[in-house]
Amino acid sequence: MRYYEQRYPEVDELVMVQVRQIAEMGAYVKLLEYDNIEGMILLSELSRRRIRSIQKLIRVGRNEVVVVLRVDKEKGYIDLSKRRVSPEDITKCEERYMKSKTVASIMRHVASKVPSVNGEEGHEEDIPDETLGGGASEEARLEQLYEEIAWPLGRKYGHPYDAFKLALTEPDVVFSSLPSPPQPAVLSVLVSTIARRLTPQPIKLRADIELTCYTPAGIDAIKKALRAGEAQSNEAVPIKAKLVAPPLYVLSTNATDKYAAVDRLERAIESIQSTIEDQGGSLVVKMKPKAVSETEEQDLAQLMAKAGAENAEVSGDEDEEEAL
């Protein structure tokens, strides 16, 4: 399936390709955004430097960002260059490619649901056969959905992905702008799929700090400093401070905006540091704010449980000594 309305890329366009074969003349690739049509990166266009080992520059199966040099639509020849691509070009192309892949995933899911909505679930009347291509293959239905929905939205909003993001909050505005609005049942599947795939999911972020204060203020100073850190919370980024084992503490949050969460955690650390230093204590950052995996969270939970058990053992020993 091609992601864009035009069947071939334009000269000077950045495209994402996958390397299929390495030959004497260069590398044969498939254009991932254009229905896997074949192109070639000429040997002279692989690198600005002298090529000592082509395998170190390019490998079969790997995705590469390249720029289009020539397109012969009649013969089907597409010449590409890797050496003329800048790091900024790579970032720009990768972002567009990921957007296009997400749109393709959404559209393919909707196309796969067309038969079930038509027949299996007994809602034939909701989506007329002629609207969805009747008994056409899923690929044909997918292309029809692109023609009727994705590509028109791309012309209006710059990219169908941007239109879908807007549709999370303003679906009527987005889909009423189409030349031919989708049938209600198709629209229902599309809207629910967009909501499921594009609604930001909360991520866990954490920062680890060591906090000490050996002045008479001691524990009270540490509590005051941690409360100052938690005060940097807001509705979108709630921050919680927890003791792991003295002097190690963690600041954690769940948020949908990673950058906003990192910023808030950094502010919390600054507030804690300022407060504890006013009381004669100190703070050391052991791990800067970052998103953490489930495995890292489990490791932390085990560490806290171990510390809790050790504290309990110490308390028990003290009780026994007192009894003696």
mmCIF file of C-alpha atoms in Angstrom, residues 134-309:
data_model
loop_
_atom_site.group_PDB
_atom_site.id
_atom_site.type_symbol
_atom_site.label_atom_id
_atom_site.label_comp_id
_atom_site.label_asym_id
_atom_site.label_seq_id
_atom_site.Cartn_x
_atom_site.Cartn_y
_atom_site.Cartn_z
ATOM 1 C CA GLY A 134 -18.808 -4.583 -1.868
ATOM 2 C CA GLY A 135 -16.939 -7.867 -1.940
ATOM 3 C CA ALA A 136 -13.630 -6.262 -2.878
ATOM 4 C CA SER A 137 -10.433 -7.406 -1.195
ATOM 5 C CA GLU A 138 -9.161 -5.752 1.955
ATOM 6 C CA GLU A 139 -6.398 -4.058 -0.072
ATOM 7 C CA ALA A 140 -8.978 -2.571 -2.419
ATOM 8 C CA ARG A 141 -11.078 -1.368 0.507
ATOM 9 C CA LEU A 142 -7.958 0.088 2.103
ATOM 10 C CA GLU A 143 -7.108 2.070 -1.028
ATOM 11 C CA GLN A 144 -10.695 3.287 -1.252
ATOM 12 C CA LEU A 145 -10.560 4.491 2.355
ATOM 13 C CA TYR A 146 -7.336 6.343 1.583
ATOM 14 C CA GLU A 147 -8.917 7.957 -1.482
ATOM 15 C CA GLU A 148 -12.058 9.008 0.403
ATOM 16 C CA ILE A 149 -10.579 9.922 3.800
ATOM 17 C CA ALA A 150 -6.801 9.966 4.322
ATOM 18 C CA TRP A 151 -5.597 11.691 1.172
ATOM 19 C CA PRO A 152 -8.249 14.465 1.187
ATOM 20 C CA LEU A 153 -7.433 15.144 4.860
ATOM 21 C CA GLY A 154 -3.751 15.196 3.964
ATOM 22 C CA ARG A 155 -4.370 17.890 1.358
ATOM 23 C CA LYS A 156 -6.254 20.018 3.889
ATOM 24 C CA TYR A 157 -4.192 19.488 7.053
ATOM 25 C CA GLY A 158 -0.727 18.765 5.652
ATOM 26 C CA HIS A 159 -0.745 15.142 6.800
ATOM 27 C CA PRO A 160 -3.618 12.753 7.670
ATOM 28 C CA TYR A 161 -1.949 12.152 11.044
ATOM 29 C CA ASP A 162 -2.364 15.818 11.986
ATOM 30 C CA ALA A 163 -6.022 15.643 10.967
ATOM 31 C CA PHE A 164 -6.518 12.505 13.081
ATOM 32 C CA LYS A 165 -4.897 14.198 16.098
ATOM 33 C CA LEU A 166 -7.311 17.109 15.722
ATOM 34 C CA ALA A 167 -10.180 14.617 15.374
ATOM 35 C CA LEU A 168 -9.521 13.458 18.944
ATOM 36 C CA THR A 169 -11.165 16.684 20.136
ATOM 37 C CA GLU A 170 -13.016 17.996 17.067
ATOM 38 C CA PRO A 171 -14.154 15.020 14.966
ATOM 39 C CA ASP A 172 -17.142 16.861 13.458
ATOM 40 C CA VAL A 173 -14.922 19.692 12.202
ATOM 41 C CA VAL A 174 -12.397 17.312 10.663
ATOM 42 C CA PHE A 175 -14.666 14.809 8.959
ATOM 43 C CA SER A 176 -17.298 17.287 7.808
ATOM 44 C CA SER A 177 -14.557 18.880 5.697
ATOM 45 C CA LEU A 178 -14.315 15.770 3.494
ATOM 46 C CA PRO A 179 -15.816 16.021 -0.020
ATOM 47 C CA SER A 180 -17.867 12.932 0.761
ATOM 48 C CA PRO A 181 -18.276 12.284 4.518
ATOM 49 C CA PRO A 182 -17.874 8.595 5.512
ATOM 50 C CA GLN A 183 -20.904 6.433 6.246
ATOM 51 C CA PRO A 184 -21.846 6.540 9.971
ATOM 52 C CA ALA A 185 -20.682 2.982 10.697
ATOM 53 C CA VAL A 186 -17.344 3.526 8.938
ATOM 54 C CA LEU A 187 -16.910 6.799 10.785
ATOM 55 C CA SER A 188 -17.699 5.107 14.091
ATOM 56 C CA VAL A 189 -14.970 2.490 13.582
ATOM 57 C CA LEU A 190 -12.526 5.151 12.403
ATOM 58 C CA VAL A 191 -13.136 7.505 15.350
ATOM 59 C CA SER A 192 -12.845 4.718 17.918
ATOM 60 C CA THR A 193 -9.638 3.448 16.299
ATOM 61 C CA ILE A 194 -8.118 6.943 16.266
ATOM 62 C CA ALA A 195 -9.016 7.400 19.939
ATOM 63 C CA ARG A 196 -7.404 4.090 20.864
ATOM 64 C CA ARG A 197 -4.216 4.580 18.820
ATOM 65 C CA LEU A 198 -3.570 8.313 19.280
ATOM 66 C CA THR A 199 -4.785 9.188 22.777
ATOM 67 C CA PRO A 200 -1.606 9.834 24.797
ATOM 68 C CA GLN A 201 -0.941 7.127 27.358
ATOM 69 C CA PRO A 202 0.496 8.049 30.776
ATOM 70 C CA ILE A 203 4.149 7.183 31.235
ATOM 71 C CA LYS A 204 6.042 6.707 34.481
ATOM 72 C CA LEU A 205 8.943 9.055 35.188
ATOM 73 C CA ARG A 206 11.338 9.065 38.099
ATOM 74 C CA ALA A 207 14.325 10.833 39.610
ATOM 75 C CA ASP A 208 16.535 9.392 42.350
ATOM 76 C CA ILE A 209 18.167 11.670 44.931
ATOM 77 C CA GLU A 210 20.258 11.346 48.078
ATOM 78 C CA LEU A 211 19.147 13.731 50.794
ATOM 79 C CA THR A 212 21.082 14.286 54.013
ATOM 80 C CA CYS A 213 20.988 16.770 56.892
ATOM 81 C CA TYR A 214 23.233 16.348 59.927
ATOM 82 C CA THR A 215 22.227 19.594 61.637
ATOM 83 C CA PRO A 216 19.805 19.660 64.609
ATOM 84 C CA ALA A 217 16.958 20.196 62.098
ATOM 85 C CA GLY A 218 17.691 16.672 60.811
ATOM 86 C CA ILE A 219 14.621 14.675 59.799
ATOM 87 C CA ASP A 220 12.322 17.697 60.002
ATOM 88 C CA ALA A 221 14.494 19.525 57.466
ATOM 89 C CA ILE A 222 14.337 16.557 55.075
ATOM 90 C CA LYS A 223 10.538 16.335 55.415
ATOM 91 C CA LYS A 224 10.239 20.061 54.763
ATOM 92 C CA ALA A 225 12.450 19.806 51.674
ATOM 93 C CA LEU A 226 10.467 16.881 50.234
ATOM 94 C CA ARG A 227 7.192 18.751 50.781
ATOM 95 C CA ALA A 228 8.710 21.692 48.865
ATOM 96 C CA GLY A 229 9.475 19.302 46.004
ATOM 97 C CA GLU A 230 5.961 17.844 45.982
ATOM 98 C CA ALA A 231 4.592 21.407 45.912
ATOM 99 C CA GLN A 232 5.923 21.680 42.348
ATOM 100 C CA SER A 233 3.137 19.294 41.274
ATOM 101 C CA ASN A 234 0.283 20.412 39.080
ATOM 102 C CA GLU A 235 -2.823 18.660 37.791
ATOM 103 C CA ALA A 236 -1.050 17.241 34.737
ATOM 104 C CA VAL A 237 2.126 16.229 36.604
ATOM 105 C CA PRO A 238 1.481 15.066 40.196
ATOM 106 C CA ILE A 239 4.796 14.456 42.005
ATOM 107 C CA LYS A 240 5.233 12.049 44.912
ATOM 108 C CA ALA A 241 8.360 11.710 47.063
ATOM 109 C CA LYS A 242 9.146 8.322 48.633
ATOM 110 C CA LEU A 243 11.877 6.969 50.871
ATOM 111 C CA VAL A 244 13.782 3.964 49.517
ATOM 112 C CA ALA A 245 16.406 3.633 52.258
ATOM 113 C CA PRO A 246 18.167 6.566 53.934
ATOM 114 C CA PRO A 247 19.612 8.641 52.352
ATOM 115 C CA LEU A 248 18.008 7.538 49.015
ATOM 116 C CA TYR A 249 14.655 8.992 47.951
ATOM 117 C CA VAL A 250 12.701 8.857 44.684
ATOM 118 C CA LEU A 251 10.525 11.482 43.051
ATOM 119 C CA SER A 252 7.970 9.896 40.740
ATOM 120 C CA THR A 253 5.052 10.877 38.530
ATOM 121 C CA ASN A 254 2.678 9.569 35.867
ATOM 122 C CA ALA A 255 2.096 11.990 32.986
ATOM 123 C CA THR A 256 1.143 12.008 29.323
ATOM 124 C CA ASP A 257 3.593 14.785 28.421
ATOM 125 C CA LYS A 258 7.123 13.493 28.962
ATOM 126 C CA TYR A 259 8.839 16.861 28.514
ATOM 127 C CA ALA A 260 6.491 18.667 30.892
ATOM 128 C CA ALA A 261 7.004 15.914 33.464
ATOM 129 C CA VAL A 262 10.797 16.089 33.225
ATOM 130 C CA ASP A 263 10.610 19.861 33.619
ATOM 131 C CA ARG A 264 8.415 19.549 36.727
ATOM 132 C CA LEU A 265 10.693 16.931 38.289
ATOM 133 C CA GLU A 266 13.703 19.160 37.675
ATOM 134 C CA ARG A 267 11.882 22.041 39.372
ATOM 135 C CA ALA A 268 11.069 19.759 42.294
ATOM 136 C CA ILE A 269 14.744 18.823 42.665
ATOM 137 C CA GLU A 270 15.721 22.502 42.617
ATOM 138 C CA SER A 271 13.149 23.292 45.327
ATOM 139 C CA ILE A 272 14.314 20.387 47.486
ATOM 140 C CA GLN A 273 17.958 21.384 47.078
ATOM 141 C CA SER A 274 17.291 25.011 47.936
ATOM 142 C CA THR A 275 15.235 24.092 51.007
ATOM 143 C CA ILE A 276 17.627 21.481 52.383
ATOM 144 C CA GLU A 277 20.687 23.682 51.865
ATOM 145 C CA ASP A 278 18.966 26.479 53.814
ATOM 146 C CA GLN A 279 18.749 23.983 56.689
ATOM 147 C CA GLY A 280 22.418 22.993 56.413
ATOM 148 C CA GLY A 281 21.802 19.761 54.476
ATOM 149 C CA SER A 282 22.723 18.604 50.985
ATOM 150 C CA LEU A 283 21.257 16.875 47.924
ATOM 151 C CA VAL A 284 22.936 14.656 45.350
ATOM 152 C CA VAL A 285 21.130 13.613 42.153
ATOM 153 C CA LYS A 286 21.707 9.885 41.637
ATOM 154 C CA MET A 287 19.463 9.572 38.563
ATOM 155 C CA LYS A 288 18.182 12.510 36.537
ATOM 156 C CA PRO A 289 14.447 12.601 35.669
ATOM 157 C CA LYS A 290 13.629 10.034 32.993
ATOM 158 C CA ALA A 291 10.933 7.649 31.805
ATOM 159 C CA VAL A 292 11.251 4.262 33.483
ATOM 160 C CA SER A 293 10.213 0.793 32.392
ATOM 161 C CA GLU A 294 8.094 -1.720 34.293
ATOM 162 C CA THR A 295 11.270 -3.687 35.019
ATOM 163 C CA GLU A 296 12.927 -0.651 36.600
ATOM 164 C CA GLU A 297 9.805 -0.025 38.679
ATOM 165 C CA GLN A 298 9.795 -3.653 39.845
ATOM 166 C CA ASP A 299 13.470 -3.407 40.792
ATOM 167 C CA LEU A 300 12.696 -0.277 42.828
ATOM 168 C CA ALA A 301 9.753 -1.983 44.555
ATOM 169 C CA GLN A 302 11.980 -4.942 45.481
ATOM 170 C CA LEU A 303 14.653 -2.584 46.812
ATOM 171 C CA MET A 304 12.078 -0.749 48.945
ATOM 172 C CA ALA A 305 10.643 -4.032 50.209
ATOM 173 C CA LYS A 306 14.125 -5.268 51.118
ATOM 174 C CA ALA A 307 14.894 -2.030 52.959
ATOM 175 C CA GLY A 308 11.562 -2.267 54.791
ATOM 176 C CA ALA A 309 12.297 -5.839 55.850
#
